[in-house]
Coordinates of C-alpha atoms in Angstrom, one line a residue:
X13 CA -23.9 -19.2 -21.6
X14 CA -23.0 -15.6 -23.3
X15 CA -20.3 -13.6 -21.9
X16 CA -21.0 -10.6 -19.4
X17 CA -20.0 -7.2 -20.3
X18 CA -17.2 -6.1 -21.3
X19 CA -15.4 -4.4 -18.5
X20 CA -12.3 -1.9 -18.9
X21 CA -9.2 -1.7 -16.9
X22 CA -8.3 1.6 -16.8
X23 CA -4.5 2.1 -16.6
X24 CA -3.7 5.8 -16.0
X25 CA -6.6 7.6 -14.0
X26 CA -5.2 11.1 -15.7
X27 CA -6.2 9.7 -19.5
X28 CA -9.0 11.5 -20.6
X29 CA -11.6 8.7 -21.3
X30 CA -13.4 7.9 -24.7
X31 CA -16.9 7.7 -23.4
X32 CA -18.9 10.7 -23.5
X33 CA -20.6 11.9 -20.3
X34 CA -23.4 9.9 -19.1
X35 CA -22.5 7.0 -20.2
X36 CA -19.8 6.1 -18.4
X37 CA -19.2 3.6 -15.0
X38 CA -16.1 4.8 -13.5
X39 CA -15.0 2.6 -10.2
X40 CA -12.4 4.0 -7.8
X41 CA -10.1 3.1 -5.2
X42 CA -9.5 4.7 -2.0
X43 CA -6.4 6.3 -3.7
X44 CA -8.2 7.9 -6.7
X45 CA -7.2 5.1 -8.8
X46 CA -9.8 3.9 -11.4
X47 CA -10.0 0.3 -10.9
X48 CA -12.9 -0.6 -13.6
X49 CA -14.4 1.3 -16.4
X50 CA -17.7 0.6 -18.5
X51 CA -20.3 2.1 -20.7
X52 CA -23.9 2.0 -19.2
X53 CA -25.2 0.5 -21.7
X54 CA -23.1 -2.8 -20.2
X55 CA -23.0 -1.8 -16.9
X56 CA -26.9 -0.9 -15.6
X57 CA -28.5 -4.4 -15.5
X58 CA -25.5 -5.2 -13.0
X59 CA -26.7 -5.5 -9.3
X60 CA -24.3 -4.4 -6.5
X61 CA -23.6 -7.9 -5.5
X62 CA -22.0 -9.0 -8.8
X63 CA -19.7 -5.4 -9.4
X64 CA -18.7 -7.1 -6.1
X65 CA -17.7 -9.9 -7.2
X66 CA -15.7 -8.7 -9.9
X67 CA -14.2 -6.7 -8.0
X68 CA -13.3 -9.0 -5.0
X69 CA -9.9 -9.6 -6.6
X70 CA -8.5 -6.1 -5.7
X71 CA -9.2 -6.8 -1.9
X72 CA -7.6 -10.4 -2.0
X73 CA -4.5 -8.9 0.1
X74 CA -6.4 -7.9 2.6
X75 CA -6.3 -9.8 5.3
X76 CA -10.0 -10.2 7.4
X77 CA -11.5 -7.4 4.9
X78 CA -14.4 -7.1 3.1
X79 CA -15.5 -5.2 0.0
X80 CA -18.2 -2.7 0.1
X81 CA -19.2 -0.3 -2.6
X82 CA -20.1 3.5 -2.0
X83 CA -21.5 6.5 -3.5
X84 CA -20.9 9.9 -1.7
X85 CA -20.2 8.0 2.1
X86 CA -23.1 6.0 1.6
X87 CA -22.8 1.8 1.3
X88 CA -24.9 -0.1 -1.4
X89 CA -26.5 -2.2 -1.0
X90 CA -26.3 -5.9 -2.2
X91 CA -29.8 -5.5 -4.1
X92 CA -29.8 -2.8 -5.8
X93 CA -28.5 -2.3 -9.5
X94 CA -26.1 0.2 -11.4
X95 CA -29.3 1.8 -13.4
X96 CA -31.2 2.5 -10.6
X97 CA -28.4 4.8 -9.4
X98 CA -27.3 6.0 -12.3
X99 CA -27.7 10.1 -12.4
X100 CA -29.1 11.7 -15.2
X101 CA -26.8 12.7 -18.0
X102 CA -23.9 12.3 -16.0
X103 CA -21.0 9.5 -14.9
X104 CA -21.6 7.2 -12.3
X105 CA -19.1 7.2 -9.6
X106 CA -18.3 4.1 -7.3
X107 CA -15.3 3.9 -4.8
X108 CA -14.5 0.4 -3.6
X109 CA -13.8 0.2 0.1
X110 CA -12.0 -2.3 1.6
X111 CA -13.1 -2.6 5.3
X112 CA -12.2 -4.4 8.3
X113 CA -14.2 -7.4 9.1
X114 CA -15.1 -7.6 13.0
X115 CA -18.4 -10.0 12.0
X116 CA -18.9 -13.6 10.7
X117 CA -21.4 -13.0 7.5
X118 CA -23.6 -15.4 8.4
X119 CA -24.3 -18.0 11.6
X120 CA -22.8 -21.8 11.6
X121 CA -25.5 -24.4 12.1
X122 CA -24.8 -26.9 14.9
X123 CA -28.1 -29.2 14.3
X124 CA -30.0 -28.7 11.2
X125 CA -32.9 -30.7 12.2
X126 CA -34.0 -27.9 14.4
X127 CA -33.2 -24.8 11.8
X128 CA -36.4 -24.2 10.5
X129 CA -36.3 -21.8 7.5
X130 CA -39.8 -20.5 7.2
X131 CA -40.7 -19.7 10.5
X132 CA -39.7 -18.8 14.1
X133 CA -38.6 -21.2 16.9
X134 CA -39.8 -21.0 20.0
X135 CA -38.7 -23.5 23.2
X136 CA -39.2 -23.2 26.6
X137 CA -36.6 -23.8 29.6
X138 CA -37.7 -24.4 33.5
X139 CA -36.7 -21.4 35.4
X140 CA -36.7 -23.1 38.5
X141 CA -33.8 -25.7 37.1
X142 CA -32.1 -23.3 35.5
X143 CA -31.2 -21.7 39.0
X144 CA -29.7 -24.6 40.6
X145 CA -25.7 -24.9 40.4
X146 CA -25.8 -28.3 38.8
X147 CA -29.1 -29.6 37.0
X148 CA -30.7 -31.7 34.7
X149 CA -33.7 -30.1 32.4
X150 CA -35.9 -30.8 29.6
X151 CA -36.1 -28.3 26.9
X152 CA -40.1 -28.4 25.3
X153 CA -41.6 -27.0 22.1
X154 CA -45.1 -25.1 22.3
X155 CA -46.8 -27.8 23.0
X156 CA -45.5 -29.1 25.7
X157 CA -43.4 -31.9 24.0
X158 CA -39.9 -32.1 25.4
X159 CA -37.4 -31.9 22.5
X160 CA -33.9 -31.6 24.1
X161 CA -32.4 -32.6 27.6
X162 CA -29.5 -30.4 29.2
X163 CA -27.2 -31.2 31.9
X164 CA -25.2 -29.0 33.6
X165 CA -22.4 -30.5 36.2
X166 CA -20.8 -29.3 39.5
X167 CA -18.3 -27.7 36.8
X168 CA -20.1 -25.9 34.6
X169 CA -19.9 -27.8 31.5
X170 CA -23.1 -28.2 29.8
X171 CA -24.2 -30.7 27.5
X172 CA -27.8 -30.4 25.4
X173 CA -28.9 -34.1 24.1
X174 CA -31.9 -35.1 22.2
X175 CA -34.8 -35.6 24.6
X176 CA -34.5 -39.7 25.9
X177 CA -31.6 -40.3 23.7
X178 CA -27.8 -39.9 25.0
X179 CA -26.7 -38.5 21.5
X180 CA -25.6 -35.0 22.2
X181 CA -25.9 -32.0 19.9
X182 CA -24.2 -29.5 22.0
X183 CA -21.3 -29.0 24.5
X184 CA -19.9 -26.0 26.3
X185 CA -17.0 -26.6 28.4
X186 CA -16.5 -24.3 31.4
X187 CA -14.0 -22.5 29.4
X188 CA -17.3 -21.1 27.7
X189 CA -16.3 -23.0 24.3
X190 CA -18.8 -24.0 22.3
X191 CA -18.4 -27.9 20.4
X192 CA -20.6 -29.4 18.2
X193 CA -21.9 -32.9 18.6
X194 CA -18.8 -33.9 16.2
X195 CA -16.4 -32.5 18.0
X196 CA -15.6 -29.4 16.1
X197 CA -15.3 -25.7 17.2
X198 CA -17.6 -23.5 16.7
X199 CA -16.7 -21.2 19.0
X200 CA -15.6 -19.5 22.6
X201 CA -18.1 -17.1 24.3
X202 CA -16.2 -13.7 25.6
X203 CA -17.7 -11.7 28.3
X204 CA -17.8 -7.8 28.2
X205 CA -20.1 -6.4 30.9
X206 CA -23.5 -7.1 30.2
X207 CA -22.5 -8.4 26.5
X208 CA -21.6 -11.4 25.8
X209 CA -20.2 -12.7 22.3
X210 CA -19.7 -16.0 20.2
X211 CA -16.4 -15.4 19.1
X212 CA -14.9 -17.1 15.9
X213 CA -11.2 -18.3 14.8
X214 CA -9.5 -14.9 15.0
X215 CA -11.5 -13.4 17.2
X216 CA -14.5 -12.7 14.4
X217 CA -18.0 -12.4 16.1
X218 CA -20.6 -14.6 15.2
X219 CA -23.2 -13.5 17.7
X220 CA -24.2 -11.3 20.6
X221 CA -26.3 -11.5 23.5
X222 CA -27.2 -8.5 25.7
X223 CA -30.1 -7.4 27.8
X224 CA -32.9 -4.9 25.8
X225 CA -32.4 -1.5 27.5
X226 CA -34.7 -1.2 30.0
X227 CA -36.0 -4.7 30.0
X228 CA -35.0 -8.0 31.1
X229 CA -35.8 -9.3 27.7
X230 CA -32.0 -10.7 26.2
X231 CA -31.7 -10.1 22.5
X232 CA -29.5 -11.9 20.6
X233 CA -27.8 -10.0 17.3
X234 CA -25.8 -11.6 14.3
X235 CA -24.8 -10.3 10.5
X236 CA -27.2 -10.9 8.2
X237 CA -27.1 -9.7 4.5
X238 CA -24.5 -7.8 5.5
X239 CA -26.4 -5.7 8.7
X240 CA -26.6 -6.7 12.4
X241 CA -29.9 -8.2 12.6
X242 CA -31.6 -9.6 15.3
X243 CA -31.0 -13.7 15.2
X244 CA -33.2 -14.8 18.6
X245 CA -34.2 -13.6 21.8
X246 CA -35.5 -14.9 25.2
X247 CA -38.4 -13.6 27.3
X248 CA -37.6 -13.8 31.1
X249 CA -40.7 -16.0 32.8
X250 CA -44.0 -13.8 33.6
X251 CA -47.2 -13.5 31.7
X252 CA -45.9 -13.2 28.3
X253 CA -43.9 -16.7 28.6
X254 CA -46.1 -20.0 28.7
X255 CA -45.7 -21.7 30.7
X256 CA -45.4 -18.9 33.4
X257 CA -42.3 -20.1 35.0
X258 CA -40.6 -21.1 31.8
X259 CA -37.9 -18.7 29.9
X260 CA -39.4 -18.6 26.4
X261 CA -36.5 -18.7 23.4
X262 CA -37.5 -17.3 20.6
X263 CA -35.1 -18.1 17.4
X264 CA -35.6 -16.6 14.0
X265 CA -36.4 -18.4 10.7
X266 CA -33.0 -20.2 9.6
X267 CA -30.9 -19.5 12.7
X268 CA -29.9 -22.9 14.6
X269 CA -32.3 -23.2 17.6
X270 CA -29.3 -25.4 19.0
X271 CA -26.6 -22.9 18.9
X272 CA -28.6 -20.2 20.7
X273 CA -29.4 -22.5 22.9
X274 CA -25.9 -23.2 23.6
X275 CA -24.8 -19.9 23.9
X276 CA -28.0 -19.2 26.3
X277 CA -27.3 -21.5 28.9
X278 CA -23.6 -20.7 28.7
X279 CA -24.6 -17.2 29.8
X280 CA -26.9 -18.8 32.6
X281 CA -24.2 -21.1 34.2
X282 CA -21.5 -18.3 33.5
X283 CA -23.8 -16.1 35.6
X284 CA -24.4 -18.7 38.3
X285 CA -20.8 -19.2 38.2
X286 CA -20.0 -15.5 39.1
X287 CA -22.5 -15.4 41.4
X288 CA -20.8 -18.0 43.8
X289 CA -17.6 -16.3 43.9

């Protein structure tokens, strides 16, 4: 493998540089100082995402902070490359920005089997079971076959198992924490209002669930290639759900049907919960 290009260090940001006009990459950090240096001829083949990566090294102190890469105010993004950007017949000016990080960058699986990656997901829960403090319910694909069993108890804590099987694949305790069928943490759901989030170790969201404004659709929203995207949502029963009395869940192409499953029935039994006080 050939080496990359040939990337400067620039040591005193008041040193008149050697490269003529034009031709120049000059990266900067919040203070002014110029952090990397290149000729375009090396530099315009170079997407976003790997300047990043070279430069990831002079946001290594930062604790929970993430690099991003702007041109007057405005964020690359990952995709595009140096040339594209480049102005004609003059230097191309980057400042690095090291920002805080409130947002997982991408969503932990829980049970693979059911993360399909080229298409959506869509399950259906009982409404009628779902109201009922304490319940037992069969969770059913499209078709009608049932694909996962949940049980609530008198205390809230939930456990989703493969349909006539007693392995489980998901447990929320009435704490609202969120295990896998190992054991491990995933995560701990906070409530805010209407929102409520899958929070991570330090506090790091990994997903959101809130009502659509104005409907009674809940939308579920996670990062994805760096934006909030939406991950999954669920129809409330009606016409557009089949069958009619059924929620429909509706996950996006590689997000773990399991997990917002989880975090779904979570809210229900949370709601419940509140309800009886």
């Amino acid at each position: 493998m050939g080496a990359g290009p040939c990337f400067c260090v620039a040591r005193d940001r008041n040193k008149p540089g050697t490269m003529p006009p034009g031709e120049r990459l000059c990266v900067r950090s919040m203070a002014g100082d110029v952090l990397l240096s290149a000729r375009r001829s090396e530099a315009s083949s170079l997407k976003v995402s790997e300047l990043r990566e070279r430069l990831a090294s002079q946001a290594a102190q930062q604790e929970r902070g993430q690099i991003a890469l702007v041109i007057s105010g405005k964020v690359l993004g990952e995709d595009m490359t140096l040339g594209s950007l480049w102005p004609a017949g003059r230097s191309l000016d980057v400042q690095l920005v090291v920002q805080a990080q409130e947002w997982t960058p991408e969503l932990p699986v829980m049970y693979p089997q059911l993360t399909v990656p080229s298409a959506n997901t869509r399950v259906a829960l009982p409404v009628e079971d779902l109201e009922a403090g304490a319940f037992t319910a069969d969770i059913t694909g499209i078709n009608g076959a049932a694909l996962l069993t949940v049980v609530v108890d008198a205390r809230g804590s939930i456990e989703v198992k493969l349909f006539g099987e007693d392995a489980v694949v998901a447990r929320v305790t009435p704490e609202l924490a969120v295990f896998r069928q190992d054991g491990s943490h995933v995560g701990t759901i906070a409530v805010d209002d209407d929102e409520y989030r899958l929070e991570g170790e330090g506090g790091l969201k990994i997903l959101a669930m809130a009502p659509e404004p104005e409907s009674a659709v809940l939308i579920f929203t996670s990062m994805y290639g760096g934006q909030l995207e939406k991950c999954a949502k669920v129809l409330p029963p009606g016409p557009d759900t089949s069958p009619p009395d059924h929620f429909l869940v509706e996950v996006m192409p590689s997000v773990d049907t399991v997990l917002i499953l989880a975090c779904f029935l979570a809210r229900v039994v949370h709601l419940l919960n509140s309800d009886d006080d």
